[in-house]
């Protein structure tokens, strides 16, 4: 494969386009709502209407407004500014969508039952697509579709025009930070792995490095990475290959949870397609660069999202964390230097190479560059997948894009960062979404889960829910996490049941502090965060339950320890 051959594939794919393009979402949410059947019926309706030479029907990735699944979009080249979105479409409405393409009074009548979406709504207009630029546009199961929108040209550029050092410099100057939650500077991490010379365990003379994509997305309510993998899998592969070239790796792994069967299947298909075209494997683009990617499927343990536990699982061991240092960048898989980034981080890389570091750095805030993909869920009118520039306020996301609380209610809080994050009150909704601002409020960016809650929500319930999650997902290796999360959950249950005293509240805070500072890994260290943030911003919810309890007992603390 060389550049002219790549461009030839792109041109042939573009020539398959027709005057009208019907895009049917085939991401997991819409598939669960029969979109595969809908796509077949759309294709059949086009043929039945004798419009096969004018209309193309494609399955595409997530079209973002997941609460109105299945979604269908219609693009008409004869009317460039006219794209239509249909919501909650049933397979029986396929013929009505095709009939609407025919300007007759009969077809208009048939269109009446269809529910039209508003593409001018802030849910769509406030988004800025970088990671999701192809999501909902291309067919995720055809590499030609990705190549037609410029796919793999960034990889060719780095292999033919840039040194590994120049690639790392470009990522560093872009200001990209890891999207997995910690926000560590991506360029700095790449540079560290590139410089590392640790000899691994496989051979005392071997000099190997690995690239790992952490696709073990496990936060409750989070589906950003799944959507990217289902909708644009080649983008992530290209980002991984560029990273491998930059650090000198020849082997990559994607660690994906078993529950993501559709994403896993599309990644496997994408890897095979890329290998067949010489875009993965040996001598990529006829260069000396070799890079192979394999999938490793996790059994769904949340702790395997932690880097050292993830590596242990890839090595075939039990997925439990290990003390750091050494860090994976110095001593990772089988003792070799290993670069670990998540799906969204790798998916940013092709755009940075294509459009330049300055372009990427011009988006966002001073310290948080680029965009962020969120899974917007909870008590909102509009929920789904969004990508916004860093610095967008929570109010814009919740009230404008999300459309506020249904039924005229008002939002009470937003939970960000999953079990490691915290709850932000409505009074702080003008806060810009960036790493530093969310941390100042006691929350975190996390991987991108964002859950809105209305005034009926009791924040003790929220804290108890996330503590239950951490309790169940604790690997049990260290005592503070294994025992501490159990005791914290018991205390929260006692408070919620109206049986706690002020002494229990003191115990709760003391125990949170102990678990945070003595647990082995990030799961235990961050498990108390939802409790801390709800106590900080919604202490009245705790006090109301305690004040409703029977008279306190001075022996409460002793009784707790006896339990």
Coordinates of C-alpha atoms in Angstrom, one line a residue:
X1 CA 0.0 0.0 0.0
X2 CA 1.2 3.5 -0.9
X3 CA -0.4 6.9 -0.9
X4 CA -1.7 6.8 -4.5
X5 CA -3.4 3.4 -3.8
X6 CA -4.9 4.8 -0.6
X7 CA -6.3 7.8 -2.5
X8 CA -7.6 5.6 -5.2
X9 CA -9.6 3.6 -2.7
X10 CA -10.9 6.9 -1.3
X11 CA -12.0 8.1 -4.7
X12 CA -13.7 4.9 -5.7
X13 CA -15.6 5.0 -2.4
X14 CA -16.7 8.5 -3.0
X15 CA -18.0 7.6 -6.4
X16 CA -20.4 5.2 -4.8
X17 CA -22.3 8.1 -3.3
X18 CA -25.7 8.9 -4.7
X19 CA -27.9 12.0 -4.7
X20 CA -29.6 11.0 -1.5
X21 CA -28.0 9.2 1.4
X22 CA -30.1 7.6 4.1
X23 CA -28.0 7.0 7.2
X24 CA -29.4 4.5 9.8
X25 CA -27.7 4.3 13.2
X26 CA -26.4 0.8 13.9
X27 CA -24.7 1.5 17.2
X28 CA -25.7 -0.6 20.2
X29 CA -28.4 1.6 21.5
X30 CA -30.2 1.8 18.2
X31 CA -29.5 -1.9 17.4
X32 CA -31.4 -2.7 20.6
X33 CA -34.3 -0.8 19.2
X34 CA -34.4 -2.9 16.0
X35 CA -32.3 -0.6 13.8
X36 CA -30.8 -3.5 11.9
X37 CA -34.3 -4.5 10.8
X38 CA -35.0 -0.9 10.0
X39 CA -32.0 -0.6 7.8
X40 CA -33.1 -3.7 5.8
X41 CA -36.6 -2.3 5.4
X42 CA -35.2 1.0 4.2
X43 CA -33.1 -0.7 1.6
X44 CA -36.1 -2.8 0.5
X45 CA -38.3 0.3 0.3
X46 CA -35.7 2.1 -1.8
X47 CA -35.7 -0.8 -4.3
X48 CA -39.4 -1.1 -4.3
X49 CA -39.7 2.6 -5.1
X50 CA -37.4 2.2 -8.0
X51 CA -34.9 4.7 -6.5
X52 CA -31.9 2.4 -6.1
X53 CA -29.9 4.5 -8.6
X54 CA -30.6 7.7 -6.7
X55 CA -30.6 6.7 -3.0
X56 CA -28.0 5.0 -0.9
X57 CA -28.8 3.4 2.5
X58 CA -25.9 2.9 5.0
X59 CA -25.5 1.7 8.5
X60 CA -23.6 4.3 10.5
X61 CA -22.4 4.8 14.0
X62 CA -23.9 6.6 16.9
X63 CA -26.0 9.7 15.9
X64 CA -25.8 10.9 19.5
X65 CA -29.4 11.6 20.5
X66 CA -29.6 8.1 22.0
X67 CA -32.8 8.8 24.0
X68 CA -34.8 8.9 20.7
X69 CA -33.4 5.7 19.2
X70 CA -33.5 4.4 16.5
X71 CA -32.4 7.4 14.5
X72 CA -32.3 7.9 10.7
X73 CA -30.9 10.8 8.8
X74 CA -31.5 11.8 5.2
X75 CA -28.9 13.9 3.3
X76 CA -30.0 15.3 -0.1
X77 CA -27.2 16.6 -2.3
X78 CA -29.7 18.5 -4.4
X79 CA -30.5 20.5 -1.3
X80 CA -27.1 20.8 0.5
X81 CA -28.5 22.6 3.5
X82 CA -31.3 20.2 4.0
X83 CA -30.5 17.2 6.2
X84 CA -33.4 15.6 8.0
X85 CA -33.4 13.6 11.2
X86 CA -36.1 11.1 12.1
X87 CA -36.4 10.0 15.7
X88 CA -37.8 6.8 17.3
X89 CA -38.3 5.3 13.9
X90 CA -39.9 1.9 13.7
X91 CA -39.2 -0.6 10.9
X92 CA -42.8 -0.1 9.6
X93 CA -42.0 3.5 9.0
X94 CA -39.2 2.8 6.5
X95 CA -41.4 3.1 3.5
X96 CA -42.7 6.5 4.7
X97 CA -39.1 7.8 4.9
X98 CA -38.5 6.7 1.3
X99 CA -41.9 8.0 0.2
X100 CA -41.0 11.4 1.6
X101 CA -38.2 11.7 -0.9
X102 CA -40.9 11.8 -3.6
X103 CA -42.5 15.3 -3.8
X104 CA -46.1 14.2 -4.0
X105 CA -49.0 14.9 -1.8
X106 CA -49.5 11.2 -1.1
X107 CA -45.9 10.9 0.2
X108 CA -46.3 13.9 2.4
X109 CA -49.4 12.3 3.9
X110 CA -47.3 9.2 4.6
X111 CA -44.7 11.2 6.4
X112 CA -47.0 12.6 9.0
X113 CA -46.5 9.8 11.5
X114 CA -42.7 10.3 11.4
X115 CA -41.1 12.2 14.3
X116 CA -38.7 14.8 13.0
X117 CA -35.7 15.8 15.1
X118 CA -34.5 19.4 15.4
X119 CA -30.9 19.7 14.1
X120 CA -30.8 23.4 15.1
X121 CA -31.3 22.5 18.8
X122 CA -28.3 23.3 21.0
X123 CA -27.9 19.6 21.6
X124 CA -26.4 19.4 18.1
X125 CA -25.3 23.0 17.4
X126 CA -23.2 23.4 20.6
X127 CA -21.2 20.2 19.8
X128 CA -17.8 20.4 18.2
X129 CA -16.6 17.2 16.6
X130 CA -13.0 16.1 16.7
X131 CA -13.1 12.5 18.1
X132 CA -16.7 12.1 16.8
X133 CA -16.2 13.7 13.4
X134 CA -16.9 10.5 11.5
X135 CA -19.4 9.1 14.1
X136 CA -22.8 8.8 12.5
X137 CA -21.4 9.6 9.1
X138 CA -19.3 6.6 7.9
X139 CA -20.1 2.9 7.8
X140 CA -18.0 1.4 10.7
X141 CA -17.8 -2.0 9.0
X142 CA -16.2 -0.8 5.8
X143 CA -12.6 0.4 5.8
X144 CA -13.2 2.1 2.5
X145 CA -15.7 4.4 4.2
X146 CA -13.1 5.5 6.7
X147 CA -10.4 5.9 4.0
X148 CA -12.9 8.1 1.9
X149 CA -12.9 10.7 4.7
X150 CA -9.1 10.8 4.9
X151 CA -8.5 7.8 7.1
X152 CA -4.9 6.5 7.5
X153 CA -3.5 9.6 5.7
X154 CA -2.2 10.8 9.1
X155 CA -0.4 7.5 9.6
X156 CA 1.2 7.8 6.1
X157 CA 2.2 11.3 7.0
X158 CA 4.1 10.4 10.1
X159 CA 5.8 7.4 8.5
X160 CA 6.9 9.3 5.4
X161 CA 7.4 12.8 6.6
X162 CA 8.1 12.8 10.4
X163 CA 10.6 11.3 12.8
X164 CA 9.3 9.7 16.0
X165 CA 10.6 12.7 17.9
X166 CA 8.6 15.1 15.7
X167 CA 5.5 13.1 16.3
X168 CA 5.9 13.2 20.1
X169 CA 6.7 16.9 19.8
X170 CA 3.5 17.5 17.8
X171 CA 1.4 15.7 20.5
X172 CA 3.1 17.6 23.2
X173 CA 2.5 21.0 21.6
X174 CA -1.1 20.1 21.1
X175 CA -1.7 20.0 24.8
X176 CA -3.6 16.7 24.6
X177 CA -4.1 15.2 28.0
X178 CA -5.2 11.6 28.7
X179 CA -8.9 11.3 28.4
X180 CA -9.1 8.3 30.8
X181 CA -9.6 10.5 33.8
X182 CA -6.3 11.5 35.3
X183 CA -5.5 14.1 32.6
X184 CA -1.8 13.3 32.4
X185 CA -0.1 15.1 29.5
X186 CA -0.1 12.6 26.6
X187 CA 3.1 13.9 24.9
X188 CA 5.0 13.6 28.2
X189 CA 3.9 10.0 28.7
X190 CA 4.8 9.2 25.1
X191 CA 8.3 10.8 25.5
X192 CA 8.8 8.8 28.7
X193 CA 8.1 5.5 27.1
X194 CA 10.2 6.4 24.0
X195 CA 13.2 7.1 26.2
X196 CA 12.7 4.0 28.5
X197 CA 15.2 1.2 28.0
X198 CA 14.1 -1.3 30.5
X199 CA 14.8 -5.0 29.6
X200 CA 11.7 -7.1 30.1
X201 CA 11.1 -10.6 31.4
X202 CA 10.7 -12.4 28.0
X203 CA 14.3 -12.2 27.1
X204 CA 17.3 -10.6 28.8
X205 CA 18.4 -9.2 25.5
X206 CA 15.1 -8.2 24.0
X207 CA 14.3 -4.5 23.6
X208 CA 10.6 -4.3 23.2
X209 CA 7.8 -1.8 23.9
X210 CA 4.1 -2.1 23.9
X211 CA 1.1 0.1 23.2
X212 CA -2.1 -0.7 25.1
X213 CA -5.5 0.8 24.5
X214 CA -7.5 0.8 27.7
X215 CA -11.0 0.1 26.4
X216 CA -12.2 -1.3 29.8
X217 CA -14.9 1.4 30.2
X218 CA -16.7 0.6 33.4
X219 CA -18.1 3.7 35.0
X220 CA -21.9 3.6 35.5
X221 CA -23.6 5.5 32.8
X222 CA -20.5 5.8 30.6
X223 CA -20.6 4.7 27.0
X224 CA -18.3 7.2 25.2
X225 CA -15.5 4.7 24.4
X226 CA -18.0 2.0 23.3
X227 CA -19.6 4.5 20.9
X228 CA -16.3 5.4 19.4
X229 CA -15.3 1.8 18.9
X230 CA -18.7 0.8 17.5
X231 CA -18.8 3.9 15.2
X232 CA -15.3 4.6 14.0
X233 CA -13.0 1.7 15.0
X234 CA -10.3 2.5 12.4
X235 CA -9.7 5.9 13.9
X236 CA -8.6 4.3 17.1
X237 CA -6.4 1.8 15.3
X238 CA -4.7 4.6 13.4
X239 CA -4.1 6.5 16.6
X240 CA -2.5 3.5 18.2
X241 CA -0.3 2.9 15.1
X242 CA 1.0 6.5 15.2
X243 CA 1.7 6.2 18.9
X244 CA 3.6 2.9 18.3
X245 CA 5.7 4.5 15.6
X246 CA 6.5 7.4 18.0
X247 CA 7.7 5.3 20.9
X248 CA 9.2 2.4 19.0
X249 CA 6.6 -0.4 19.7
X250 CA 5.7 -3.2 17.4
X251 CA 2.9 -4.8 19.3
X252 CA -0.3 -3.3 20.6
X253 CA -3.2 -4.6 22.6
X254 CA -6.8 -3.4 23.0
X255 CA -8.1 -4.4 26.4
X256 CA -11.9 -4.5 26.0
X257 CA -14.6 -5.7 28.4
X258 CA -16.6 -8.7 27.3
X259 CA -19.9 -6.9 27.6
X260 CA -18.9 -4.8 24.6
X261 CA -19.6 -7.5 22.0
X262 CA -20.6 -5.3 19.1
X263 CA -17.5 -3.0 19.6
X264 CA -15.3 -6.1 19.9
X265 CA -16.7 -7.6 16.7
X266 CA -16.2 -4.3 14.8
X267 CA -12.6 -3.9 16.1
X268 CA -11.7 -7.4 15.1
X269 CA -13.2 -6.8 11.6
X270 CA -11.3 -3.5 11.4
X271 CA -8.0 -5.1 12.3
X272 CA -8.5 -7.7 9.6
X273 CA -9.4 -5.1 7.0
X274 CA -6.3 -3.0 7.9
X275 CA -4.0 -6.0 7.8
X276 CA -5.4 -7.0 4.4
X277 CA -4.6 -3.5 3.0
X278 CA -1.1 -3.4 4.6
X279 CA -2.1 -0.7 7.1
X280 CA -1.3 -2.9 10.0
X281 CA 1.2 -5.7 10.2
X282 CA 4.6 -5.7 8.5
X283 CA 6.2 -2.9 6.6
X284 CA 3.2 -0.5 6.8
X285 CA 3.0 1.8 3.8
X286 CA 6.1 0.0 2.5
X287 CA 8.2 1.4 5.4
X288 CA 10.4 -0.5 7.9
X289 CA 7.6 0.0 10.5
X290 CA 5.8 -3.1 11.8
X291 CA 2.9 -3.0 14.1
X292 CA 0.4 -5.6 15.1
X293 CA -2.7 -5.2 17.2
X294 CA -4.5 -7.9 19.2
X295 CA -7.6 -7.8 21.3
X296 CA -7.7 -9.0 24.9
X297 CA -11.1 -9.4 26.4
X298 CA -11.7 -8.8 30.1
X299 CA -14.3 -10.4 32.2
X300 CA -15.8 -7.1 33.3
X301 CA -14.0 -6.5 36.6
X302 CA -14.0 -2.7 37.1
X303 CA -10.6 -2.7 38.7
X304 CA -9.0 -3.9 35.4
X305 CA -9.4 -0.3 34.2
X306 CA -6.5 0.4 36.6
X307 CA -3.3 0.2 34.6
X308 CA -1.4 -2.4 36.6
X309 CA -4.5 -4.6 37.0
X310 CA -5.1 -4.3 33.3
X311 CA -1.6 -5.4 32.4
X312 CA -1.8 -8.3 34.8
X313 CA -5.0 -9.5 33.1
X314 CA -3.3 -9.2 29.6
X315 CA -0.4 -11.3 30.9
X316 CA -2.9 -14.0 31.9
X317 CA -2.8 -13.3 35.6
X318 CA -5.5 -12.3 38.0
X319 CA -6.5 -8.7 37.4
X320 CA -5.4 -7.0 40.6
X321 CA -3.4 -3.8 41.0
X322 CA 0.3 -3.5 42.0
X323 CA 2.0 -0.7 43.9
X324 CA 3.6 2.0 41.7
X325 CA 6.4 2.9 41.0
X326 CA 7.5 1.4 38.8
X327 CA 5.1 2.9 36.3
X328 CA 4.1 1.1 33.1
X329 CA 6.0 3.7 31.1
X330 CA 9.2 2.3 32.6
X331 CA 8.2 -1.3 33.4
X332 CA 4.9 -2.5 32.0
X333 CA 3.8 -5.6 30.2
X334 CA 6.2 -8.5 30.9
X335 CA 8.5 -5.8 32.3
X336 CA 8.9 -3.8 29.1
X337 CA 8.1 -0.1 28.8
X338 CA 4.4 0.2 27.9
X339 CA 2.3 3.1 26.8
X340 CA -1.3 3.0 28.0
X341 CA -3.9 5.4 26.8
X342 CA -7.6 5.1 26.5
X343 CA -9.9 5.0 23.4
X344 CA -10.7 8.7 23.3
X345 CA -7.0 9.7 23.7
X346 CA -5.9 7.6 20.7
X347 CA -8.9 8.8 18.7
X348 CA -7.7 12.4 19.0
X349 CA -4.3 11.6 17.5
X350 CA -5.1 11.4 13.7
X351 CA -6.8 14.8 13.8
X352 CA -3.9 16.4 15.6
X353 CA -1.5 15.1 12.9
X354 CA -3.8 16.1 10.1
X355 CA -4.8 19.6 11.2
X356 CA -1.8 20.5 13.4
X357 CA -0.9 21.0 17.0
X358 CA -1.8 24.7 16.9
X359 CA -5.3 23.9 15.6
X360 CA -5.9 21.5 18.5
X361 CA -4.4 23.8 21.1
X362 CA -6.7 26.6 19.9
X363 CA -9.7 24.6 21.2
X364 CA -10.5 24.5 24.9
X365 CA -9.0 26.4 27.8
X366 CA -5.5 27.3 28.7
X367 CA -4.7 24.1 30.6
X368 CA -7.3 21.8 29.1
X369 CA -7.0 21.6 25.3
X370 CA -9.3 20.1 22.7
X371 CA -12.8 18.7 23.2
X372 CA -14.3 16.1 25.6
X373 CA -16.8 13.4 24.8
X374 CA -19.5 12.9 27.4
X375 CA -22.2 10.3 27.9
X376 CA -25.0 12.7 29.0
X377 CA -27.6 10.8 31.0
X378 CA -30.0 11.2 33.9
X379 CA -33.0 13.5 34.4
X380 CA -32.8 15.4 31.2
X381 CA -35.0 15.8 28.1
X382 CA -32.1 15.0 25.7
X383 CA -29.6 12.3 26.6
X384 CA -26.9 10.7 24.5
X385 CA -23.4 11.3 23.2
X386 CA -22.0 14.8 23.1
X387 CA -18.6 16.3 22.3
X388 CA -18.0 19.8 23.5
X389 CA -14.9 22.1 23.6
X390 CA -13.2 22.1 27.0
X391 CA -14.4 25.1 28.9
X392 CA -18.1 24.7 28.0
X393 CA -20.1 25.3 31.2
X394 CA -22.1 22.7 32.9
X395 CA -25.2 25.0 32.6
X396 CA -24.8 25.0 28.8
X397 CA -24.6 21.2 28.8
X398 CA -27.4 20.5 31.3
X399 CA -29.9 23.2 30.5
X400 CA -29.3 24.0 26.9
X401 CA -28.0 20.8 25.3
X402 CA -29.8 18.5 27.7
X403 CA -32.9 20.6 27.6
X404 CA -33.3 20.7 31.4
X405 CA -35.4 18.4 33.6
X406 CA -38.6 17.0 32.0
X407 CA -41.9 18.1 33.4
X408 CA -40.7 21.6 34.4
X409 CA -38.5 20.4 37.2
X410 CA -35.1 21.8 38.0
X411 CA -31.7 20.1 38.2
X412 CA -30.2 19.6 41.6
X413 CA -26.8 18.3 40.7
X414 CA -24.6 16.7 38.1
X415 CA -22.4 13.7 38.8
X416 CA -19.1 13.6 36.8
X417 CA -16.2 11.2 36.9
X418 CA -18.1 8.0 37.8
X419 CA -17.3 6.3 41.1
X420 CA -14.1 8.3 41.2
X421 CA -15.8 11.6 40.7
X422 CA -18.3 13.7 42.6
X423 CA -21.5 15.6 42.6
X424 CA -21.7 19.2 41.6
X425 CA -24.6 21.4 42.8
X426 CA -26.7 23.5 40.5
X427 CA -25.3 26.6 42.1
X428 CA -22.0 25.8 40.4
X429 CA -23.4 25.0 36.9
X430 CA -21.6 28.1 35.5
X431 CA -18.3 26.2 36.1
X432 CA -16.4 25.5 32.9
X433 CA -15.8 21.9 32.2
X434 CA -12.0 21.4 32.5
X435 CA -9.7 19.3 34.6
X436 CA -8.8 22.0 37.2
X437 CA -12.3 23.5 37.6
X438 CA -14.0 20.2 38.3
X439 CA -11.2 19.2 40.7
X440 CA -11.7 22.4 42.7
X441 CA -15.4 21.4 43.2
X442 CA -14.4 18.1 44.6
X443 CA -15.3 16.2 41.4
X444 CA -13.3 15.0 38.4
X445 CA -13.4 14.8 34.6
X446 CA -13.2 11.1 34.7
X447 CA -13.6 9.3 31.5
X448 CA -16.7 11.2 30.5
X449 CA -19.8 10.0 32.3
X450 CA -22.2 12.8 33.2
X451 CA -25.4 12.1 35.1
X452 CA -27.9 14.9 35.8
X453 CA -30.2 14.6 38.9
X454 CA -33.4 16.5 39.7
X455 CA -34.6 18.0 43.0
X456 CA -36.2 14.7 44.0
X457 CA -32.9 13.0 44.3
X458 CA -31.5 12.4 47.7
X459 CA -27.7 12.7 47.6
X460 CA -27.2 10.2 50.3
X461 CA -28.7 7.7 47.9
X462 CA -26.3 8.7 45.3
X463 CA -23.3 8.3 47.6
X464 CA -24.6 5.0 48.7
X465 CA -25.1 3.8 45.2
X466 CA -21.5 4.6 44.2
X467 CA -20.1 3.1 47.4
X468 CA -22.1 -0.1 46.7
X469 CA -20.5 -0.2 43.3
X470 CA -17.0 0.2 44.7
X471 CA -17.7 -2.4 47.4
X472 CA -18.8 -4.9 44.8
X473 CA -15.9 -4.1 42.5
X474 CA -13.1 -4.1 45.0
X475 CA -10.6 -6.8 44.1
X476 CA -10.0 -7.4 47.8
X477 CA -6.2 -7.2 47.6
X478 CA -5.8 -4.4 50.2
X479 CA -7.7 -4.2 53.5
X480 CA -8.6 -0.5 53.4
X481 CA -10.5 -0.9 50.2
X482 CA -11.9 -4.4 50.9
X483 CA -13.1 -3.7 54.4
X484 CA -13.4 0.1 54.3
X485 CA -15.9 0.2 51.4
X486 CA -18.1 -2.4 53.2
X487 CA -18.1 -0.3 56.4
X488 CA -18.7 2.9 54.5
X489 CA -21.7 1.3 52.7
X490 CA -23.0 0.2 56.1
X491 CA -22.8 3.7 57.5
X492 CA -24.5 5.2 54.5
X493 CA -27.3 2.6 54.7
X494 CA -27.7 3.4 58.4
X495 CA -27.9 7.1 57.6
X496 CA -30.4 6.5 54.8
X497 CA -32.6 4.4 57.0
X498 CA -32.9 7.2 59.5
X499 CA -31.1 5.3 62.3
X500 CA -27.8 7.2 62.3
X501 CA -26.5 9.8 64.7
X502 CA -24.1 12.7 64.4
X503 CA -21.4 10.3 65.7
X504 CA -22.0 8.1 62.7
X505 CA -21.5 11.1 60.5
X506 CA -18.1 11.7 62.1
X507 CA -17.2 8.1 61.7
X508 CA -18.2 8.3 58.0
X509 CA -15.8 11.2 57.4
X510 CA -13.0 9.6 59.3
X511 CA -13.3 6.4 57.5
X512 CA -13.5 8.1 54.1
X513 CA -10.2 9.8 54.9
X514 CA -8.6 6.6 55.9
X515 CA -9.7 4.7 52.8
X516 CA -8.6 7.5 50.6
X517 CA -5.1 7.7 52.0
X518 CA -4.3 4.0 52.6
X519 CA -5.8 2.1 49.7
X520 CA -3.5 0.5 47.2
X521 CA -4.9 1.7 43.9
X522 CA -7.1 4.3 42.4
X523 CA -10.3 2.4 43.0
X524 CA -10.0 2.5 46.8
X525 CA -8.3 5.9 46.9
X526 CA -11.1 7.5 45.0
X527 CA -14.0 5.4 46.4
X528 CA -14.9 8.1 49.1
X529 CA -15.0 10.9 46.5
X530 CA -18.8 10.8 46.0
X531 CA -19.3 10.9 49.8
X532 CA -16.8 13.8 50.2
X533 CA -18.5 15.8 47.5
X534 CA -22.1 15.2 48.7
X535 CA -21.1 16.0 52.2
X536 CA -19.5 19.2 50.9
X537 CA -22.3 20.4 48.7
X538 CA -25.4 18.6 50.1
X539 CA -24.7 18.1 53.8
X540 CA -28.3 19.1 54.5
X541 CA -29.5 15.8 53.0
X542 CA -27.4 13.9 55.5
X543 CA -28.4 16.1 58.5
X544 CA -32.1 15.8 57.6
X545 CA -31.9 12.1 57.8
X546 CA -29.9 12.1 61.0
X547 CA -32.2 14.6 62.7
X548 CA -35.1 12.4 61.9
X549 CA -33.5 9.5 63.6
X550 CA -34.3 8.4 67.2
X551 CA -32.2 9.9 70.0
X552 CA -28.6 9.3 69.5
X553 CA -26.6 6.9 71.5
X554 CA -23.3 7.8 72.9
X555 CA -22.3 4.2 72.4
X556 CA -22.8 4.4 68.6
X557 CA -19.1 4.6 67.8
X558 CA -18.4 1.5 70.0
X559 CA -21.3 -0.4 68.5
X560 CA -20.0 0.3 65.0
X561 CA -16.6 -1.1 65.8
X562 CA -18.2 -4.1 67.4
X563 CA -20.0 -4.7 64.1

